[in-house]
Amino acid sequence: MRPDGLAWGRIQGFETLFWLETGDEHKKKEEIEDITRKRWTKALAFCRETGVRLIYAQVSPDWVKKAALWAFKNLPEDIAVVIGNTRRFGILPTTI
């Protein structure tokens, strides 16, 4: 399981991993929630092991975003999740 995109750098002096996932519109709602939870857990575990902060981004159509949201529970304070819409090019996504 590999992310669609990765970026690594420093944000306000903290080493940070930006993990990007896109699409998933070809899957069923239950599959989206399950695979998002697995990806999220993998990204979080990696960051906990290495001491790196995490920004996890999901860019998908609205119905995929709604299904994926159920995977994010009890977010740690040093983690950000960004959800964006593939069809709203140029409009900044919001954080949850």
PDB file of C-alpha atoms in Angstrom, residues 2 8 14 77 83:
ATOM      1  CA  ARG A   2       1.700   3.174  -1.233  1.00  0.00           C
ATOM      2  CA  TRP A   8       8.864  15.552   3.218  1.00  0.00           C
ATOM      3  CA  PHE A  14       9.195  20.456  12.618  1.00  0.00           C
ATOM      4  CA  GLU A  77      -2.997  17.125  18.279  1.00  0.00           C
ATOM      5  CA  ILE A  83      -9.998  16.803   2.695  1.00  0.00           C
TER       6      ILE A  83
END
